[in-house]
PDB file of C-alpha atoms in Angstrom:
ATOM      1  CA  MET X   1      -0.010   0.084  -0.013  1.00 43.00           C
ATOM      2  CA  SER X   2       1.426   3.225  -0.905  1.00 41.00           C
ATOM      3  CA  GLU X   3       1.633   6.415   1.202  1.00 43.00           C
ATOM      4  CA  ARG X   4      -1.253   7.924  -0.627  1.00 39.00           C
ATOM      5  CA  ASP X   5      -3.513   4.965   0.162  1.00 41.00           C
ATOM      6  CA  ASP X   6      -3.029   5.666   3.814  1.00 40.00           C
ATOM      7  CA  LYS X   7      -4.117   9.223   3.770  1.00 38.00           C
ATOM      8  CA  THR X   8      -7.590  10.490   3.356  1.00 36.00           C
ATOM      9  CA  ASP X   9      -8.892  13.469   1.245  1.00 37.00           C
ATOM     10  CA  GLU X  10     -10.191  16.008   3.923  1.00 34.00           C
ATOM     11  CA  SER X  11     -11.815  17.905   1.188  1.00 33.00           C
ATOM     12  CA  VAL X  12     -14.144  15.222   0.436  1.00 36.00           C
ATOM     13  CA  SER X  13     -16.909  14.934   3.022  1.00 34.00           C
ATOM     14  CA  PRO X  14     -18.657  11.765   3.457  1.00 39.00           C
ATOM     15  CA  LEU X  15     -21.581  10.934   1.414  1.00 40.00           C
ATOM     16  CA  PRO X  16     -25.066  12.097   2.669  1.00 41.00           C
ATOM     17  CA  GLN X  17     -27.481   9.413   4.032  1.00 42.00           C
ATOM     18  CA  ARG X  18     -30.938   8.795   2.735  1.00 42.00           C
ATOM     19  CA  ASP X  19     -33.180   5.916   3.825  1.00 43.00           C
ATOM     20  CA  GLY X  20     -29.821   4.439   5.676  1.00 41.00           C
ATOM     21  CA  LEU X  21     -27.833   4.224   2.469  1.00 40.00           C
ATOM     22  CA  HIS X  22     -25.200   6.814   1.451  1.00 39.00           C
ATOM     23  CA  HIS X  23     -25.934   8.690  -1.754  1.00 43.00           C
ATOM     24  CA  ALA X  24     -23.520  10.235  -4.110  1.00 41.00           C
ATOM     25  CA  SER X  25     -26.477  11.376  -5.915  1.00 41.00           C
ATOM     26  CA  LEU X  26     -27.171  14.036  -3.350  1.00 42.00           C
ATOM     27  CA  ARG X  27     -23.721  15.463  -4.322  1.00 45.00           C
ATOM     28  CA  SER X  28     -24.248  15.469  -8.095  1.00 39.00           C
ATOM     29  CA  ASP X  29     -22.628  18.812  -9.132  1.00 62.00           C
ATOM     30  CA  PRO X  30     -19.039  17.590  -9.418  1.00 83.00           C
ATOM     31  CA  LEU X  31     -20.194  14.535 -11.300  1.00 92.00           C
ATOM     32  CA  LEU X  32     -21.819  16.483 -14.027  1.00 92.00           C
ATOM     33  CA  LEU X  33     -19.802  17.979 -17.087  1.00 92.00           C
ATOM     34  CA  VAL X  34     -19.506  21.659 -16.951  1.00 87.00           C
ATOM     35  CA  THR X  35     -19.040  21.988 -20.358  1.00 88.00           C
ATOM     36  CA  PRO X  36     -19.851  19.143 -23.247  1.00 88.00           C
ATOM     37  CA  ILE X  37     -16.977  16.967 -24.348  1.00 89.00           C
ATOM     38  CA  PRO X  38     -17.001  16.547 -28.109  1.00 93.00           C
ATOM     39  CA  LEU X  39     -18.498  12.971 -28.957  1.00 93.00           C
ATOM     40  CA  SER X  40     -15.196  11.616 -30.479  1.00 93.00           C
ATOM     41  CA  GLU X  41     -13.280  12.189 -27.023  1.00 93.00           C
ATOM     42  CA  HIS X  42     -16.506  11.250 -24.739  1.00 94.00           C
ATOM     43  CA  PRO X  43     -15.867   8.244 -23.140  1.00 95.00           C
ATOM     44  CA  ALA X  44     -19.150   6.844 -23.094  1.00 96.00           C
ATOM     45  CA  ALA X  45     -19.922   7.655 -26.472  1.00 95.00           C
ATOM     46  CA  VAL X  46     -16.463   6.067 -27.853  1.00 96.00           C
ATOM     47  CA  TYR X  47     -17.387   3.120 -25.810  1.00 96.00           C
ATOM     48  CA  LEU X  48     -21.133   2.828 -27.273  1.00 97.00           C
ATOM     49  CA  THR X  49     -19.946   3.187 -30.869  1.00 96.00           C
ATOM     50  CA  SER X  50     -17.653   0.123 -30.371  1.00 97.00           C
ATOM     51  CA  LEU X  51     -20.579  -2.054 -29.844  1.00 96.00           C
ATOM     52  CA  SER X  52     -23.238  -3.417 -32.126  1.00 96.00           C
ATOM     53  CA  SER X  53     -26.408  -1.526 -32.695  1.00 91.00           C
ATOM     54  CA  GLY X  54     -28.479  -3.917 -30.214  1.00 89.00           C
ATOM     55  CA  SER X  55     -25.618  -3.767 -27.438  1.00 92.00           C
ATOM     56  CA  GLN X  56     -25.456   0.119 -27.844  1.00 95.00           C
ATOM     57  CA  ARG X  57     -29.226   0.322 -26.848  1.00 94.00           C
ATOM     58  CA  THR X  58     -28.684  -2.098 -23.854  1.00 91.00           C
ATOM     59  CA  MET X  59     -25.454  -0.438 -22.515  1.00 93.00           C
ATOM     60  CA  ARG X  60     -26.778   3.030 -23.172  1.00 95.00           C
ATOM     61  CA  TRP X  61     -29.763   1.987 -20.949  1.00 91.00           C
ATOM     62  CA  ALA X  62     -27.224   0.710 -18.402  1.00 90.00           C
ATOM     63  CA  LEU X  63     -25.002   3.869 -18.535  1.00 94.00           C
ATOM     64  CA  ASP X  64     -27.945   6.047 -18.309  1.00 95.00           C
ATOM     65  CA  THR X  65     -29.004   4.256 -15.156  1.00 90.00           C
ATOM     66  CA  ILE X  66     -25.727   4.519 -13.479  1.00 92.00           C
ATOM     67  CA  ALA X  67     -25.624   8.217 -14.187  1.00 94.00           C
ATOM     68  CA  SER X  68     -29.071   8.831 -13.049  1.00 92.00           C
ATOM     69  CA  ILE X  69     -28.154   7.077  -9.810  1.00 90.00           C
ATOM     70  CA  LEU X  70     -24.888   9.016  -9.097  1.00 93.00           C
ATOM     71  CA  THR X  71     -26.690  12.359  -9.992  1.00 91.00           C
ATOM     72  CA  ASP X  72     -30.285  11.964  -8.358  1.00 89.00           C
ATOM     73  CA  GLY X  73     -31.815  11.602 -11.769  1.00 91.00           C
ATOM     74  CA  THR X  74     -30.334  14.878 -13.427  1.00 92.00           C
ATOM     75  CA  GLY X  75     -27.601  13.124 -15.637  1.00 93.00           C
ATOM     76  CA  ASP X  76     -27.301  10.469 -18.294  1.00 95.00           C
ATOM     77  CA  HIS X  77     -24.274   8.861 -20.095  1.00 95.00           C
ATOM     78  CA  LEU X  78     -23.344  12.079 -21.912  1.00 95.00           C
ATOM     79  CA  THR X  79     -23.511  14.475 -18.979  1.00 95.00           C
ATOM     80  CA  LEU X  80     -21.904  12.397 -16.339  1.00 95.00           C
ATOM     81  CA  ASN X  81     -18.366  13.284 -15.857  1.00 94.00           C
ATOM     82  CA  TRP X  82     -17.059   9.694 -16.094  1.00 94.00           C
ATOM     83  CA  GLY X  83     -13.552  10.884 -15.344  1.00 92.00           C
ATOM     84  CA  GLN X  84     -14.571  12.161 -11.737  1.00 92.00           C
ATOM     85  CA  LEU X  85     -15.832   8.706 -10.562  1.00 93.00           C
ATOM     86  CA  ARG X  86     -13.977   6.870  -7.819  1.00 94.00           C
ATOM     87  CA  TYR X  87     -13.879   3.788  -5.907  1.00 95.00           C
ATOM     88  CA  ARG X  88     -16.603   4.845  -3.433  1.00 94.00           C
ATOM     89  CA  HIS X  89     -18.897   5.885  -6.662  1.00 94.00           C
ATOM     90  CA  CYS X  90     -18.631   2.585  -8.037  1.00 92.00           C
ATOM     91  CA  MET X  91     -19.193   0.627  -4.815  1.00 92.00           C
ATOM     92  CA  LEU X  92     -22.283   2.694  -4.281  1.00 91.00           C
ATOM     93  CA  VAL X  93     -23.846   1.926  -7.695  1.00 89.00           C
ATOM     94  CA  ARG X  94     -22.731  -1.623  -7.330  1.00 87.00           C
ATOM     95  CA  ASN X  95     -24.499  -2.017  -4.097  1.00 87.00           C
ATOM     96  CA  LEU X  96     -27.676  -0.156  -4.970  1.00 87.00           C
ATOM     97  CA  LEU X  97     -28.181  -2.161  -7.947  1.00 85.00           C
ATOM     98  CA  LYS X  98     -27.394  -5.310  -6.100  1.00 84.00           C
ATOM     99  CA  ASN X  99     -30.126  -4.600  -3.656  1.00 83.00           C
ATOM    100  CA  ARG X 100     -32.649  -2.979  -6.340  1.00 81.00           C
ATOM    101  CA  TYR X 101     -32.438  -6.283  -8.355  1.00 77.00           C
ATOM    102  CA  ALA X 102     -31.654  -9.056  -5.787  1.00 69.00           C
ATOM    103  CA  ALA X 103     -35.309 -10.234  -5.643  1.00 63.00           C
ATOM    104  CA  VAL X 104     -35.645 -10.483  -9.371  1.00 63.00           C
ATOM    105  CA  ILE X 105     -32.437 -12.317  -9.905  1.00 57.00           C
ATOM    106  CA  GLY X 106     -33.263 -14.451  -6.892  1.00 50.00           C
ATOM    107  CA  ASN X 107     -36.573 -15.359  -8.409  1.00 55.00           C
ATOM    108  CA  LYS X 108     -35.535 -16.056 -12.013  1.00 50.00           C
ATOM    109  CA  LEU X 109     -32.591 -18.112 -10.474  1.00 47.00           C
ATOM    110  CA  ARG X 110     -34.988 -19.957  -7.672  1.00 46.00           C
ATOM    111  CA  LEU X 111     -32.590 -18.726  -4.802  1.00 40.00           C
TER     112      LEU X 111
END
């Protein structure tokens, strides 16, 4: 582990809580782009163009869902500043999606 891993960033406050869960979506401003990025340089747009049309629709929905979670419904795959995402954001999305879809997946798999 590096020195940097041992230090905490004092300028980043803990994520606010709602319904007992931490939500980055309540702190959406730093996660939204201030100025648009050309589509040829936008990470989500470049990724989507590398997929087939059927996969593009599915992944666009997935990226929009992630952006919506992180921005309290105000962002989408083109307005989210993907470069600002950190591990804590990824874990938040993972846990929220896991909790949201656990029952559906459990029923399908008969768990």
